[in-house]
Amino acid sequence: MTYFSPKGTRPLVIFQARRSAMTLAVILMTMMAFLAACGGSGTNQPQTPQSKVGGDLAVGLNSDVVTLDPLKSTALVDRQVMLNIYDTLVRIDAQNQIQPDLATSWTQPNAKELDFTLRTDVKFQDGTPFNADAVVFNISRILSTPASPRYSELSSVKSVQAIDASHVRFNLKRAFSPLLATLTDRSGMILSPTAIQKLGANLGNEPTDAGSGPFVFSEWIKSDHLTIKRNPHYWQKDAQGIALPYLSSVKYRPITNESVEFSNLQTGAIQASDTVGATNVATARSSSNLIYKQIPGLSFYGMMLNTKVAPFNDVNVRQAVAWGVNKEEIVSNVLKGLGSVAQGPIPPSSWAFNKDFAPYTYSVDKAKAALAKSGKNSVTFTLSISSGSPALTQQAQFIQSELQPAGITVNIKQEPFATLLSDTSDHNFVAALLGWSGRPDPDGNMYSYFHTGGGNNNMQYSNPQVDKLLEDARATTDQQTRTTDYQQAEQQIMVDVPYVFIYHGNAIQATTTKVKNFTILPTTIMNFSNVYLGQ
């Protein structure tokens, strides 16, 4: 091995032959010191591209995954796994900009057609080719399943057709400006048609070789762990030509108690966490062996109200609850200021946000007055929440305490997260504490939740005026017009109160210092395709 002196180092000089022995010793000592400075011991050696490859990452999730079938999924934890095993037609980057993924480019010949050029070097994990027919199969699967949460996301799509193997056309019922943003997520995930047909109903539990993404499904032991392994045939490479992903595997562990999840992160039992409880954030920020980041998110959190069952089939009762929940108190005391008070579904990070819109502030008197309009002096309802989380329990208890002075009694019902999702989807609930992780286009935060028959409209809310505004917003590309439509829809939604908005959350990232090259995304998705483990 050849070593070079650092720039500016003076050459060694041997003075006299009679001092050669001493000089040799000096030379040897100098070389040893220089080797140590250059990392000769190996402890400070810089990371080389090849040395990034390998390693097993353990990740904490705040609940168990529900399903790995994008046609059926409604949970963020599902997306955390699916977006690491399935590719999408297009993707969202850290700046909320749409980038190519399985589609390399797109053009719009007219308002009712959107054409995609597809990659030609991709195979699914089962060895079958990715092509236009696969796109047609996946999108048609959504369009033929009205019960799917994806159906309303793509309700403006009339059909999809293969032009040739590498080109596909979306035929639209009318102009559909949020389509690209919609295709960055579950509606745009493209799975192997062969695998879908082979796996049948088991796709959601064991999607073996179904994707084309950086990782391959390995095993799922429910309530214990879910493991994905490196896809050796993944199509993406890094800037040095090294095949991605670097990691050998990712093991997800469901840990519903956020304090326990954080403790596992501190001890290194997991190296990444999807949640850090508000009481642990200061410790995470100051810890020398952890990395904590947060950026404004796209989410909203609050209470779904079932508008078809008592007492929330009366708008006056819904408004009473909206007046009676002290959002500022919850953000301050439960979230420790890590979030912002929500006045509707549009977060402050959105281009459609209205900073002057504040329809409800905490008022016991106004809550009582709204309740009196319903002809009642008091009401009782059951609030369903996901079990296992002290923070969610505390939030529910705050709501319970805040509404009591207005004559509104809250009974808290805890149930497993998957059961809660099933109950709300089946409209088997009165009120439920559930949030939405958010989407980059306002359509993704509003249409499926508040349009009649929307895929996430478990509140069974319906208002023709809101429907029209949301449809009109989809049908124009003018951002100012869309902003006006969304803000007017938001105003009417808050009059009708199918959902009590409490706060907008942050996107966070919490890892040990060994986790490298991990990009935080406003969508809160943990993408591990470029992550590696270092010292």
XYZ file of C-alpha atoms in Angstrom:
535
model
C 0.000 0.000 0.000
C 1.275 3.475 -0.853
C 0.710 6.386 1.504
C 1.147 10.055 0.651
C 2.001 12.910 2.954
C -0.757 15.403 3.582
C -0.544 18.605 1.547
C 1.889 21.051 3.165
C 3.892 18.434 5.126
C 7.669 19.053 4.980
C 9.866 16.231 3.631
C 11.740 14.194 6.189
C 15.495 14.960 6.269
C 18.228 12.641 7.446
C 20.970 14.726 8.945
C 24.030 12.607 9.635
C 25.027 8.999 9.127
C 26.102 8.636 12.763
C 22.504 9.458 13.812
C 20.905 7.005 11.343
C 19.523 4.715 14.025
C 17.782 7.579 15.799
C 16.523 8.945 12.507
C 15.071 5.565 11.503
C 13.150 5.413 14.746
C 11.783 8.904 14.163
C 10.732 7.943 10.624
C 8.949 4.815 11.844
C 7.122 6.725 14.572
C 6.107 9.439 12.087
C 4.764 6.857 9.636
C 2.782 5.105 12.379
C 1.210 8.376 13.456
C 0.423 9.257 9.835
C -1.156 5.832 9.204
C -3.385 6.305 12.241
C -4.413 9.758 10.993
C -5.321 8.246 7.611
C -7.560 5.668 9.258
C -5.133 2.780 9.038
C -6.743 1.238 12.113
C -10.076 0.957 10.218
C -12.177 2.636 12.874
C -12.443 5.963 11.031
C -12.260 4.634 7.506
C -14.665 6.449 5.166
C -17.708 4.547 3.936
C -17.149 3.086 0.457
C -20.064 2.369 -1.884
C -19.668 -1.387 -1.501
C -19.361 -1.229 2.295
C -22.867 0.247 2.462
C -24.362 -3.038 1.306
C -25.806 -5.358 3.930
C -27.252 -5.081 7.379
C -30.602 -5.766 8.981
C -32.758 -2.863 10.115
C -35.357 -3.151 12.885
C -38.207 -0.631 12.743
C -40.933 0.195 15.239
C -44.511 0.788 14.039
C -47.219 2.210 16.294
C -49.601 -0.618 15.356
C -49.622 -3.868 13.479
C -50.090 -3.777 9.727
C -53.691 -4.408 8.658
C -53.375 -5.475 5.010
C -50.785 -5.429 2.242
C -53.373 -5.264 -0.526
C -53.450 -1.646 -1.748
C -56.996 -2.171 -3.036
C -58.242 -2.567 0.553
C -55.797 -0.621 2.710
C -56.749 2.469 4.733
C -53.930 2.497 7.331
C -50.679 4.458 7.333
C -48.791 1.468 8.749
C -49.781 -0.521 5.649
C -48.288 2.166 3.422
C -45.050 2.122 5.433
C -44.486 -1.444 4.264
C -46.201 -1.387 0.854
C -44.223 1.585 -0.462
C -41.052 -0.421 0.170
C -42.214 -3.518 -1.733
C -44.419 -1.999 -4.452
C -43.393 0.663 -6.944
C -45.784 3.390 -8.054
C -46.212 4.983 -11.457
C -44.895 8.268 -10.074
C -43.536 9.273 -6.674
C -43.334 12.263 -4.340
C -39.949 13.650 -3.332
C -38.935 15.511 -0.177
C -40.140 18.815 -1.658
C -43.607 17.378 -2.483
C -42.747 17.372 -6.173
C -43.887 14.570 -8.466
C -41.051 12.511 -9.946
C -40.869 9.526 -12.330
C -40.925 6.022 -10.933
C -42.314 3.179 -13.054
C -43.360 5.850 -15.526
C -40.458 7.783 -16.999
C -42.554 10.616 -18.428
C -46.112 11.700 -19.168
C -47.971 13.951 -21.571
C -51.534 15.212 -21.776
C -52.792 15.319 -25.397
C -56.028 16.911 -24.174
C -57.969 17.512 -20.966
C -59.416 13.985 -20.956
C -56.312 11.946 -21.763
C -53.081 11.364 -19.867
C -50.377 9.249 -21.492
C -47.507 7.573 -19.622
C -44.242 6.246 -21.008
C -43.159 3.265 -18.917
C -39.823 1.782 -17.950
C -38.796 -1.181 -20.065
C -36.141 -2.621 -17.723
C -38.370 -3.682 -14.827
C -39.553 -7.121 -13.824
C -41.806 -8.043 -10.966
C -40.310 -10.129 -8.195
C -41.985 -13.233 -9.632
C -40.025 -12.772 -12.869
C -42.937 -11.559 -14.996
C -42.478 -8.315 -16.963
C -43.754 -4.920 -15.926
C -45.533 -3.367 -18.903
C -48.622 -1.465 -19.981
C -50.827 -4.541 -19.564
C -49.838 -4.694 -15.895
C -50.853 -1.056 -15.436
C -54.190 -1.704 -17.140
C -54.786 -4.731 -14.911
C -54.097 -2.849 -11.665
C -56.057 0.292 -12.499
C -58.977 -1.733 -13.875
C -58.996 -3.702 -10.630
C -59.686 -0.455 -8.795
C -62.255 0.831 -11.282
C -64.215 -2.421 -11.060
C -64.333 -2.426 -7.223
C -66.669 0.345 -5.978
C -66.268 -0.869 -2.397
C -62.551 -0.142 -2.461
C -61.249 3.033 -0.763
C -59.264 3.536 -3.986
C -62.413 3.757 -6.121
C -63.294 7.335 -5.162
C -59.641 8.350 -5.549
C -59.878 7.411 -9.235
C -63.567 8.088 -9.793
C -62.765 10.615 -12.525
C -60.986 7.925 -14.559
C -63.193 6.330 -17.201
C -60.796 3.620 -18.378
C -57.135 2.829 -18.982
C -55.689 1.289 -22.120
C -52.368 -0.079 -23.328
C -51.141 1.756 -26.426
C -48.170 -0.605 -26.684
C -45.968 -2.427 -24.168
C -44.349 0.768 -22.870
C -47.178 3.293 -23.228
C -50.479 3.500 -21.405
C -53.334 5.981 -21.627
C -55.730 7.116 -18.894
C -59.100 8.113 -20.375
C -60.875 10.569 -18.087
C -64.543 11.352 -17.604
C -63.551 14.975 -17.212
C -60.368 16.908 -16.523
C -58.716 15.487 -13.388
C -55.912 17.712 -12.089
C -54.976 15.660 -8.949
C -54.441 12.427 -10.911
C -50.636 12.486 -10.849
C -50.583 13.164 -7.099
C -53.086 10.365 -6.557
C -50.894 7.904 -8.461
C -47.955 8.501 -6.091
C -49.651 6.356 -3.480
C -51.847 3.254 -3.184
C -53.841 3.979 -6.341
C -50.604 4.087 -8.319
C -49.042 0.911 -6.907
C -48.511 -1.621 -9.686
C -48.405 -5.287 -8.681
C -47.770 -8.399 -10.736
C -51.068 -9.488 -12.324
C -49.822 -13.081 -12.177
C -49.151 -12.805 -8.441
C -52.516 -11.127 -7.759
C -54.369 -13.921 -9.552
C -52.258 -16.637 -7.943
C -52.523 -15.319 -4.396
C -56.205 -14.387 -4.516
C -57.590 -13.446 -1.105
C -54.201 -14.142 0.481
C -52.610 -11.153 -1.261
C -53.254 -8.930 1.757
C -51.525 -11.314 4.164
C -48.704 -12.786 2.103
C -47.901 -10.864 -1.099
C -45.033 -13.131 -2.091
C -43.129 -11.764 -5.121
C -46.022 -9.437 -5.961
C -44.110 -6.182 -6.296
C -41.207 -4.691 -8.211
C -39.899 -2.540 -5.365
C -36.595 -2.561 -3.480
C -37.727 -5.173 -0.967
C -39.525 -8.509 -1.194
C -42.131 -9.699 1.287
C -40.668 -12.430 3.510
C -42.934 -13.215 6.454
C -45.593 -11.748 8.698
C -46.143 -13.087 12.215
C -49.068 -10.947 13.266
C -48.663 -8.910 16.450
C -44.946 -9.784 16.476
C -43.094 -8.772 13.310
C -43.230 -8.369 9.547
C -40.037 -8.855 7.545
C -39.109 -7.726 4.044
C -35.846 -8.694 2.361
C -33.617 -7.176 -0.279
C -34.839 -7.586 -3.847
C -31.685 -8.810 -5.681
C -33.189 -7.825 -9.039
C -34.344 -4.316 -8.170
C -33.979 -1.968 -11.122
C -32.577 1.114 -9.378
C -28.880 1.788 -8.741
C -27.065 4.508 -6.840
C -24.790 7.149 -8.352
C -21.795 4.768 -8.198
C -23.689 2.000 -10.012
C -24.279 -0.091 -6.882
C -27.593 -1.935 -7.002
C -30.151 -0.759 -4.467
C -31.281 -1.321 -1.813
C -28.255 -1.502 0.466
C -30.005 -3.193 3.392
C -30.359 -6.965 3.533
C -33.662 -6.807 5.373
C -36.121 -4.642 7.286
C -38.051 -6.086 10.204
C -41.100 -4.112 11.368
C -42.225 -4.560 14.966
C -45.657 -3.344 16.134
C -45.315 -1.419 19.416
C -48.545 0.376 20.324
C -47.186 2.127 23.428
C -45.152 5.103 22.192
C -43.021 5.192 25.372
C -42.114 1.533 24.953
C -41.323 2.146 21.300
C -39.010 5.000 22.269
C -37.324 2.869 24.924
C -36.626 0.249 22.262
C -35.091 2.954 20.093
C -32.866 4.171 22.937
C -31.542 0.681 23.631
C -31.030 -0.139 19.949
C -33.592 -2.945 19.924
C -34.993 -1.002 16.970
C -33.002 1.460 14.858
C -35.906 3.490 13.471
C -39.266 4.504 14.870
C -42.401 5.826 13.165
C -43.524 7.591 16.347
C -41.991 9.555 19.174
C -44.367 10.490 21.965
C -44.531 14.170 22.857
C -42.986 13.516 26.279
C -39.948 11.883 24.663
C -39.132 14.424 21.945
C -36.808 16.552 24.094
C -34.819 13.447 25.032
C -34.692 12.320 21.398
C -33.378 15.710 20.315
C -30.659 15.839 22.948
C -29.520 12.214 22.819
C -26.056 11.686 21.359
C -26.941 8.279 19.913
C -30.215 9.321 18.265
C -31.181 11.483 15.306
C -34.523 13.283 15.494
C -35.999 15.382 12.685
C -39.393 16.927 12.100
C -40.987 18.959 9.337
C -44.541 20.228 8.783
C -46.759 17.352 7.719
C -49.864 17.008 5.577
C -52.050 15.334 8.177
C -55.131 16.050 10.241
C -56.315 14.361 13.428
C -59.606 14.442 15.275
C -62.960 12.720 15.697
C -65.118 11.076 13.063
C -68.803 11.534 13.849
C -71.285 9.048 12.380
C -73.894 11.409 10.928
C -76.474 8.633 10.495
C -76.778 7.536 14.128
C -77.877 9.313 17.309
C -76.855 11.681 18.693
C -74.804 12.830 15.677
C -77.636 12.598 13.178
C -78.395 16.091 14.513
C -76.077 18.801 13.200
C -76.648 20.879 16.330
C -75.143 18.135 18.498
C -72.164 17.899 16.154
C -71.642 21.643 16.395
C -71.918 21.456 20.174
C -69.041 18.985 20.248
C -66.994 21.211 17.928
C -67.453 24.160 20.303
C -66.831 22.026 23.377
C -63.471 20.452 22.465
C -60.554 22.588 23.606
C -58.091 22.008 20.770
C -55.561 24.488 22.119
C -55.460 22.637 25.435
C -54.896 19.287 23.716
C -52.106 20.631 21.496
C -50.444 22.313 24.464
C -50.804 19.615 27.119
C -51.046 16.310 25.275
C -48.872 17.111 22.261
C -46.555 19.500 24.152
C -46.869 21.937 21.259
C -45.776 19.395 18.631
C -48.507 20.119 16.145
C -50.831 22.962 15.226
C -54.500 23.548 15.964
C -56.646 22.375 13.060
C -59.629 24.328 11.756
C -60.339 21.969 8.870
C -58.798 19.322 6.611
C -56.315 21.621 4.827
C -52.977 21.796 6.702
C -50.793 24.926 6.950
C -48.251 23.290 4.629
C -50.797 23.214 1.775
C -51.080 25.853 -0.945
C -54.847 25.877 -0.314
C -54.575 26.696 3.404
C -56.630 29.637 4.699
C -54.778 31.156 7.640
C -57.757 33.393 8.517
C -60.264 30.549 8.817
C -61.147 29.687 12.434
C -64.801 28.646 12.733
C -64.627 27.081 16.211
C -62.867 28.191 19.354
C -63.433 26.593 22.734
C -66.630 27.868 24.342
C -68.772 26.004 26.852
C -71.549 28.590 26.408
C -71.663 28.124 22.633
C -71.551 24.363 23.066
C -74.544 24.544 25.417
C -76.396 26.861 23.045
C -75.855 24.514 20.086
C -76.977 21.553 22.171
C -80.114 23.441 23.231
C -81.023 23.898 19.556
C -81.249 20.121 19.310
C -83.910 20.164 22.013
C -81.636 18.432 24.539
C -79.822 19.583 27.641
C -77.470 16.623 27.647
C -76.273 13.791 25.433
C -74.035 10.751 25.826
C -71.923 9.075 23.171
C -69.213 6.430 22.883
C -65.812 7.469 21.578
C -63.865 4.561 20.078
C -60.069 4.737 20.182
C -57.182 2.439 19.347
C -55.972 0.522 22.400
C -52.422 0.401 23.727
C -51.437 4.049 23.316
C -51.182 6.185 26.488
C -51.142 9.345 24.348
C -54.409 8.460 22.587
C -55.982 7.535 25.910
C -54.902 10.861 27.371
C -56.295 12.739 24.381
C -59.635 10.944 24.738
C -59.689 11.752 28.448
C -59.098 15.437 27.717
C -62.023 15.401 25.273
C -64.141 13.638 27.870
C -63.291 16.244 30.509
C -63.727 19.224 28.177
C -67.193 18.215 26.961
C -68.613 17.388 30.389
C -69.356 21.043 31.401
C -71.482 21.424 28.263
C -73.665 18.468 29.251
C -71.982 16.029 26.877
C -70.890 12.726 28.410
C -68.220 10.698 26.642
C -67.724 6.970 27.223
C -64.326 5.812 25.980
C -64.120 2.463 24.214
C -60.702 1.001 23.441
C -60.213 -1.654 20.766
C -57.364 -3.008 18.621
C -56.440 -0.754 15.729
C -57.514 -3.270 13.052
C -60.876 -3.694 14.781
C -61.329 0.061 14.972
C -60.690 0.384 11.238
C -63.113 -2.431 10.507
C -65.817 -0.931 12.733
C -65.517 2.517 11.201
C -65.506 1.111 7.661
C -68.692 -0.821 8.507
C -70.223 2.312 10.124
C -70.367 0.364 13.380
C -69.433 3.305 15.575
C -70.759 6.573 16.976
C -67.526 8.571 17.191
C -63.939 7.511 16.575
C -60.604 9.149 17.247
C -58.832 8.625 13.925
C -56.564 10.767 11.796
C -55.335 10.952 8.221
C -51.661 11.074 7.324
C -52.347 13.493 4.493
C -51.612 13.890 0.805
C -49.715 16.537 -1.193
C -52.788 17.640 -3.157
C -55.814 18.926 -1.167
C -58.002 16.515 -3.120
C -56.307 13.682 -1.238
C -57.337 15.192 2.099
C -60.909 16.017 1.133
C -62.539 14.066 -1.695
C -62.452 10.568 -0.219
C -63.411 11.869 3.235
C -66.160 14.364 2.489
C -67.588 13.605 -0.954
C -70.766 11.538 -0.902
C -69.736 7.886 -1.065
C -66.017 8.690 -0.700
C -63.772 5.752 0.118
C -62.922 7.102 3.593
C -66.271 8.788 4.255
C -67.107 6.539 7.189
C -69.084 9.423 8.697
C -71.688 8.863 5.911
C -71.628 12.587 5.305
C -73.335 14.019 2.240
C -73.763 17.589 1.041
C -74.420 18.316 -2.670
C -72.739 21.710 -2.407
C -69.546 20.154 -1.060
C -69.710 17.433 -3.712
C -69.860 20.000 -6.496
C -67.033 22.108 -5.111
C -64.771 19.076 -4.784
C -65.664 17.899 -8.287
C -65.066 21.355 -9.740
C -61.691 21.567 -8.002
C -60.661 18.336 -9.702
C -61.680 19.605 -13.113
C -59.428 22.661 -13.372
C -55.687 23.144 -13.360
C -55.871 26.753 -12.215
C -54.518 26.711 -8.670
C -56.290 29.880 -7.554
C -59.649 28.503 -8.723
C -58.931 25.238 -6.978
C -57.941 27.067 -3.796
C -61.266 28.940 -3.793
C -63.204 25.709 -4.331
C -61.389 23.878 -1.544
C -61.744 26.728 0.925
C -65.472 27.063 0.221
C -65.895 23.310 0.612
C -63.963 23.459 3.882
C -66.253 26.202 5.188
C -69.361 24.126 4.479
C -67.836 20.995 5.951
C -67.183 22.908 9.169
C -70.785 24.097 9.278
C -71.942 20.487 8.949
C -69.234 19.056 11.263
C -68.997 15.405 10.198
C -65.500 15.482 11.673
C -64.128 17.456 14.614
C -60.657 18.605 13.591
C -58.235 18.888 16.502
C -54.695 19.239 15.165
C -52.323 18.944 12.225
C -49.305 16.780 12.949
C -45.654 16.904 11.971
C -43.763 14.413 9.871
C -41.049 13.007 12.125
C -38.006 10.827 11.733
C -36.329 9.123 14.666
C -33.385 6.749 14.283
C -30.169 5.716 15.917
C -27.030 7.362 14.571
C -26.160 4.161 12.699
C -28.977 4.781 10.198
C -27.566 6.745 7.259
C -28.916 8.472 4.148
C -32.500 8.510 5.429
C -34.622 11.207 3.801
C -37.539 12.623 5.763
C -40.711 13.014 3.697
C -43.775 15.207 4.385
C -45.917 12.119 3.739
C -44.321 10.492 6.855
C -43.429 7.414 4.771
C -40.171 5.694 5.765
C -38.538 4.817 2.449
C -35.567 2.519 2.980
C -34.420 2.050 -0.631
C -31.341 4.287 -0.111
C -30.743 3.735 3.599
C -27.631 1.990 4.883
C -26.160 1.174 8.296
C -22.885 2.761 9.353
C -20.840 3.222 12.501
